[in-house]
Short mmCIF file of C-alpha atoms in Angstrom, two decimals:
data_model
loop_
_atom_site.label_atom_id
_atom_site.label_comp_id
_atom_site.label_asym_id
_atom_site.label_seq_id
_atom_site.Cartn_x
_atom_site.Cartn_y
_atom_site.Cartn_z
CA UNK A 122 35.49 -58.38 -92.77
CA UNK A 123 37.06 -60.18 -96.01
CA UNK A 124 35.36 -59.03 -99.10
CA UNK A 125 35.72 -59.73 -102.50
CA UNK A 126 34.20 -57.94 -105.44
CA UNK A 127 34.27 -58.78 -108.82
CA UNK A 128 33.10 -55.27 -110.74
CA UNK A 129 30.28 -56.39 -113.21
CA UNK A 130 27.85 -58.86 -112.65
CA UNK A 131 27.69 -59.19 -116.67
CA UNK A 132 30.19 -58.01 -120.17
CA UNK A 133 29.07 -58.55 -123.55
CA UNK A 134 31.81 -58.48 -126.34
CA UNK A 135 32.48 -58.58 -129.70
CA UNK A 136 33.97 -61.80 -130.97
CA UNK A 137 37.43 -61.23 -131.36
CA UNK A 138 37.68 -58.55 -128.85
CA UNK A 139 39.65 -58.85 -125.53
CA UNK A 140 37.21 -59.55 -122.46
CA UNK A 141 38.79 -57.58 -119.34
CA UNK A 142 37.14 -58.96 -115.90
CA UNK A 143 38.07 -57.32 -112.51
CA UNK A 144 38.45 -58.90 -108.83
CA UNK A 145 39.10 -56.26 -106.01
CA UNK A 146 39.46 -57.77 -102.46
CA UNK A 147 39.51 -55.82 -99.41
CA UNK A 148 40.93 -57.22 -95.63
CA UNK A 149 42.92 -59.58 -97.12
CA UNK A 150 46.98 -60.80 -97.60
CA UNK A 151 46.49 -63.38 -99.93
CA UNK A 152 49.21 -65.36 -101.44
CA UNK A 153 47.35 -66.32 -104.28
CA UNK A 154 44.70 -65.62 -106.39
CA UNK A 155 42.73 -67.89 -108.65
CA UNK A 156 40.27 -67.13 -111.29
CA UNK A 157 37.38 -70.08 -112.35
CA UNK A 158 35.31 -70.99 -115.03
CA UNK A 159 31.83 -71.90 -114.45
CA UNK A 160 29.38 -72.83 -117.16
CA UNK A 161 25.47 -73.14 -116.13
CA UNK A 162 24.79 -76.49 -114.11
CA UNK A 163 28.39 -76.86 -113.59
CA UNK A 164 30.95 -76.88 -111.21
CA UNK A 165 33.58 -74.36 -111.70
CA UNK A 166 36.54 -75.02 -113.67
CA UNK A 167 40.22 -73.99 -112.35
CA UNK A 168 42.07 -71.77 -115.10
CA UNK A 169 44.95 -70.07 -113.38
CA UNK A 170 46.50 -69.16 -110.50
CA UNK A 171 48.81 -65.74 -109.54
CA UNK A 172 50.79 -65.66 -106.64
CA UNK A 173 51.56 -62.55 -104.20
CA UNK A 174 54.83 -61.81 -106.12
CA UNK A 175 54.14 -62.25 -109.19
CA UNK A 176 52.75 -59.38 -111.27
CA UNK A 177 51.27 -61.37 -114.04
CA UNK A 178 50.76 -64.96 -115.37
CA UNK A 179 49.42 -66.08 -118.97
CA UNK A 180 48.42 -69.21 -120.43
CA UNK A 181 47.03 -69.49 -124.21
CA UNK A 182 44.35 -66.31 -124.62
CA UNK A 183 44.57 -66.21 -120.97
CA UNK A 184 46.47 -63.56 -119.28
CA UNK A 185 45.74 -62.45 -115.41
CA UNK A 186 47.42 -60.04 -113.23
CA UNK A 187 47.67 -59.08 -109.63
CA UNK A 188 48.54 -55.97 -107.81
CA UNK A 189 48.72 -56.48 -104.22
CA UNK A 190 49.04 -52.38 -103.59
CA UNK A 191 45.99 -51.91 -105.03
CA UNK A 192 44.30 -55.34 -104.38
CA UNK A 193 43.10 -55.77 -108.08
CA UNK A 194 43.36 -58.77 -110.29
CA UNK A 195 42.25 -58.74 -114.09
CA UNK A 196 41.81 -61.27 -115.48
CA UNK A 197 42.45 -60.76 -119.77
CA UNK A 198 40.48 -63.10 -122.72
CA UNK A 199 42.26 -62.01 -125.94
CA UNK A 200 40.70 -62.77 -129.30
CA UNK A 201 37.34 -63.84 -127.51
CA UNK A 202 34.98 -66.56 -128.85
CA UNK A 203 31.58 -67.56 -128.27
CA UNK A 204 32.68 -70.04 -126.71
CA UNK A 205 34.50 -68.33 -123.54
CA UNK A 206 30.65 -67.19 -122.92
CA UNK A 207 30.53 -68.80 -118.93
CA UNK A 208 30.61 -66.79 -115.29
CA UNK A 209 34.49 -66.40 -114.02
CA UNK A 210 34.88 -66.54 -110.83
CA UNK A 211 37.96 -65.38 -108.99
CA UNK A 212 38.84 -66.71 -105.31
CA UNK A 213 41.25 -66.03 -102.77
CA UNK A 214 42.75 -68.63 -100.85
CA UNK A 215 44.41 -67.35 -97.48
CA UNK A 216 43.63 -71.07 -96.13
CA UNK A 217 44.05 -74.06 -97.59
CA UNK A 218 40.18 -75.88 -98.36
CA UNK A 219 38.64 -72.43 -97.63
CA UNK A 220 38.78 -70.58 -100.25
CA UNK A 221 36.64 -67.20 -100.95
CA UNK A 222 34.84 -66.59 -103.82
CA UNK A 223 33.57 -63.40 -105.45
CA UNK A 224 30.26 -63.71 -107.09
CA UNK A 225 31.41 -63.88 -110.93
CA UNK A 226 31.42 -62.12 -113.74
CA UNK A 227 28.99 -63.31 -116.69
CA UNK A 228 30.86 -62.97 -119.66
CA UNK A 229 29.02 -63.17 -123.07
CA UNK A 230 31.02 -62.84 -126.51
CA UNK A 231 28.65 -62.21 -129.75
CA UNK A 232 29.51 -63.83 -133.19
CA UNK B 220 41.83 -90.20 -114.72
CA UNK B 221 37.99 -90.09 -112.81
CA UNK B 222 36.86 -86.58 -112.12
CA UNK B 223 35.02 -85.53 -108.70
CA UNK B 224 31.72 -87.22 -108.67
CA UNK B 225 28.62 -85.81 -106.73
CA UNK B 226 25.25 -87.95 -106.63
CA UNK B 227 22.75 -87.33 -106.64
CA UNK B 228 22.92 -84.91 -109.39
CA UNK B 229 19.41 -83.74 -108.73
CA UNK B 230 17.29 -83.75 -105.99
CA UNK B 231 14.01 -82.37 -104.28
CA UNK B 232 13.07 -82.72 -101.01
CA UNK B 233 10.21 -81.39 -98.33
CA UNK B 234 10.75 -78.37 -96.08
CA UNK B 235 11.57 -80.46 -92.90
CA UNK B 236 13.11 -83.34 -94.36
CA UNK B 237 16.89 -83.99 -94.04
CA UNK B 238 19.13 -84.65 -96.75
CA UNK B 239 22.21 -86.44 -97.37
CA UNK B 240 24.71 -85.92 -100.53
CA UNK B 241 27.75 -87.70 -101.72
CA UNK B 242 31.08 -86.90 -103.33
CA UNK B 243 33.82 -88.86 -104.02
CA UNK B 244 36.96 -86.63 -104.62
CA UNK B 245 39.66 -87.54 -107.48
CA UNK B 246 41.84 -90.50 -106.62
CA UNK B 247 44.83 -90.10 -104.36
CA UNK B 248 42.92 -86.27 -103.29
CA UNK B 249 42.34 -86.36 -99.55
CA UNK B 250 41.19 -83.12 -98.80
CA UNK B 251 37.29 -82.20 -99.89
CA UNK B 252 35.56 -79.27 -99.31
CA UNK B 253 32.05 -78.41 -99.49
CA UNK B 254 30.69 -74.95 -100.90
CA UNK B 255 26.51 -73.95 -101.08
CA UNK B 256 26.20 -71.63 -104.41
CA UNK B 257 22.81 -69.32 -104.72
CA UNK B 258 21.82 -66.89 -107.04
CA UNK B 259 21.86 -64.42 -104.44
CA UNK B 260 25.02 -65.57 -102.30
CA UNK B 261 27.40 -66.78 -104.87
CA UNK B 262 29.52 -69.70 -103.74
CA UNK B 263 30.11 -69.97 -99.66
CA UNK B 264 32.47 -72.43 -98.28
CA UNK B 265 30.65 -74.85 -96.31
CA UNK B 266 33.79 -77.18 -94.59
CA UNK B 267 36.32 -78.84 -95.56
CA UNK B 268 37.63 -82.65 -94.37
CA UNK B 269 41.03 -83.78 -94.60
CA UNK B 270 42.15 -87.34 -93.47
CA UNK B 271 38.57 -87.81 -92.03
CA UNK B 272 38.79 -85.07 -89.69
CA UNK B 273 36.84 -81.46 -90.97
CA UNK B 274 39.72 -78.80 -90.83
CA UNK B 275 38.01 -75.36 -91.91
CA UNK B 276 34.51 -74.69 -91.09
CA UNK B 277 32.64 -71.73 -92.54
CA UNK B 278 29.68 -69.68 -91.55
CA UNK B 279 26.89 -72.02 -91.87
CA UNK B 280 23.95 -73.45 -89.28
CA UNK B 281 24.55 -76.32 -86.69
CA UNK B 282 21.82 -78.10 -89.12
CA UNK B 283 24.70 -78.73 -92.12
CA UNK B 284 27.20 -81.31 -91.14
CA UNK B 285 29.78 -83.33 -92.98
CA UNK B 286 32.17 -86.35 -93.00
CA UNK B 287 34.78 -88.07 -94.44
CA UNK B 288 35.62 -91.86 -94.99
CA UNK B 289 38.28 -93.76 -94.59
CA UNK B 290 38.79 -94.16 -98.63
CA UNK B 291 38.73 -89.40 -98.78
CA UNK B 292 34.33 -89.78 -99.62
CA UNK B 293 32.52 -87.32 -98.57
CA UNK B 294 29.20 -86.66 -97.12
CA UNK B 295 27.04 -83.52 -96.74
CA UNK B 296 23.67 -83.80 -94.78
CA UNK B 297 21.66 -81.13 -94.21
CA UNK B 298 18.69 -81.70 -91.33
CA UNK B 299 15.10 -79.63 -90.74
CA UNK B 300 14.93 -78.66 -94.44
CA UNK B 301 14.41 -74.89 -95.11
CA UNK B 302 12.95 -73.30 -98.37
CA UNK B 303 16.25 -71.38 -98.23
CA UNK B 304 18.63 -74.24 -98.37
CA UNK B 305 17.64 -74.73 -102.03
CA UNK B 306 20.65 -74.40 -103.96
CA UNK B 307 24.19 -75.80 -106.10
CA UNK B 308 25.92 -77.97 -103.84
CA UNK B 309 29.44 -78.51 -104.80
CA UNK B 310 32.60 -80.62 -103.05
CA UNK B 311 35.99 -80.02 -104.19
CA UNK B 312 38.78 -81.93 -104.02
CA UNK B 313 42.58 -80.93 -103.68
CA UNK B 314 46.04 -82.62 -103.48
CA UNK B 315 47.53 -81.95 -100.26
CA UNK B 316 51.15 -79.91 -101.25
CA UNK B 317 49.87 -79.38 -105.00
CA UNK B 318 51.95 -76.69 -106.46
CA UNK B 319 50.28 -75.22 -107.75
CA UNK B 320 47.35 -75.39 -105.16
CA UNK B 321 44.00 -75.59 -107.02
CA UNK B 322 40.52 -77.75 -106.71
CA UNK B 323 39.10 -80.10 -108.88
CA UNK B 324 35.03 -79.31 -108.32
CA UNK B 325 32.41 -82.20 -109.40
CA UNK B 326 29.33 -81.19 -111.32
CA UNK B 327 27.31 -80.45 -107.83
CA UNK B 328 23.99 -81.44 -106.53
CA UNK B 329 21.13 -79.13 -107.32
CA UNK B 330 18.70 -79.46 -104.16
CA UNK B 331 15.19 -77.65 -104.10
CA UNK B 332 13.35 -77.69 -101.11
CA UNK B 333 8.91 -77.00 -101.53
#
């Protein structure tokens, strides 16, 4: 069955460190991948989306990539803040409205 | 521009009872879809309606249903309340041929069940 994993339920940084957050899917071809933000009480938030060719995509701190051969996106937070503390999710979205999520990562950056 | 809105925002209900929550999706959006999000589950895709007729259906018992209005609302009800059902219910709403494709997800309705 489709499964997606995201490697660490929780990361603590340094502020002004890079976060590095991993999504590994298994029984999957997506053609795109999309990582969330999700603050507590909240919906989540889209940040970016990768598609199957492209090896990575960046936007501000934000950098993500995606290697279909090994099924592995990362998703990249340079010069962290306190305020990128949330969960990330990432999701796969083989069919449109149904996408799947992995379970997050809860990312906490310390002043 | 309005965001996705989701009422009621909070809500608590008896095990047995039935439940019915609302989301109206951003304007000119026509597809909505409906995930559950648990501690223990993460989020799971619930359905998804587009042009009033559900298109995806996940994994989920006979006892969650949906629908969709003529003006893209949405409603979730969920009948014979268990203690399990307690949990983040969230709609999302997405522009059909958006490139790039991505959902807009309201705030959610937090449902306990006692």
């Amino acid at each position: 069955s489709q499964k997606i994993e995201q490697n660490s339920e929780a990361l603590n940084i340094q502020e002004g460190k890079t976060a590095t957050l991993t999504c590994n899917y298994t029984n999957y071809s997506p053609a795109y991948l999309q990582w969330y933000r999700q603050d507590p009480g909240r919906g989540p938030v889209f940040l970016l989306l990768i598609r199957e060719n492209e090896k990575e995509k960046r936007k501000e701190r934000l950098k993500v990539t995606f290697d279909t051969t090994l099924k592995q996106s990362l998703f990249h937070i340079t010069a962290s803040q306190p305020a990128d503390s949330a969960t990330y999710l990432c999701a796969l979205d083989p069919n449109a409205g149904k996408s799947t999520f992995g379970d997050g990562t809860t990312l906490t950056v310390k002043p | 521009k309005a965001g996705v809105t989701q009422t009621p925002r909070y809500l608590i209900k008896t095990r047995g009872q039935q439940v019915t929550l609302s989301c109206s999706p951003i304007s000119g959006h026509r597809s909505v879809s409906w995930y559950q999000q648990t501690p223990g589950q993460g989020l799971q895709f619930l359905f998804e309606y587009f042009s009033e007729t559900q298109r995806n259906k996940g994994n989920f018992p006979g006892r969650f249903s949906g629908r969709q209005f003529s003006n893209s609302r949405s409603e979730m009800n969920v009948s014979t309340l268990e203690l399990g059902d307690s949990a983040l219910y969230l709609c999302a709403s997405s522009l059909e041929g958006q490139d790039p494709p991505g959902y807009t997800f309201g705030s959610g309705t937090r449902l306990t069940v006692v």
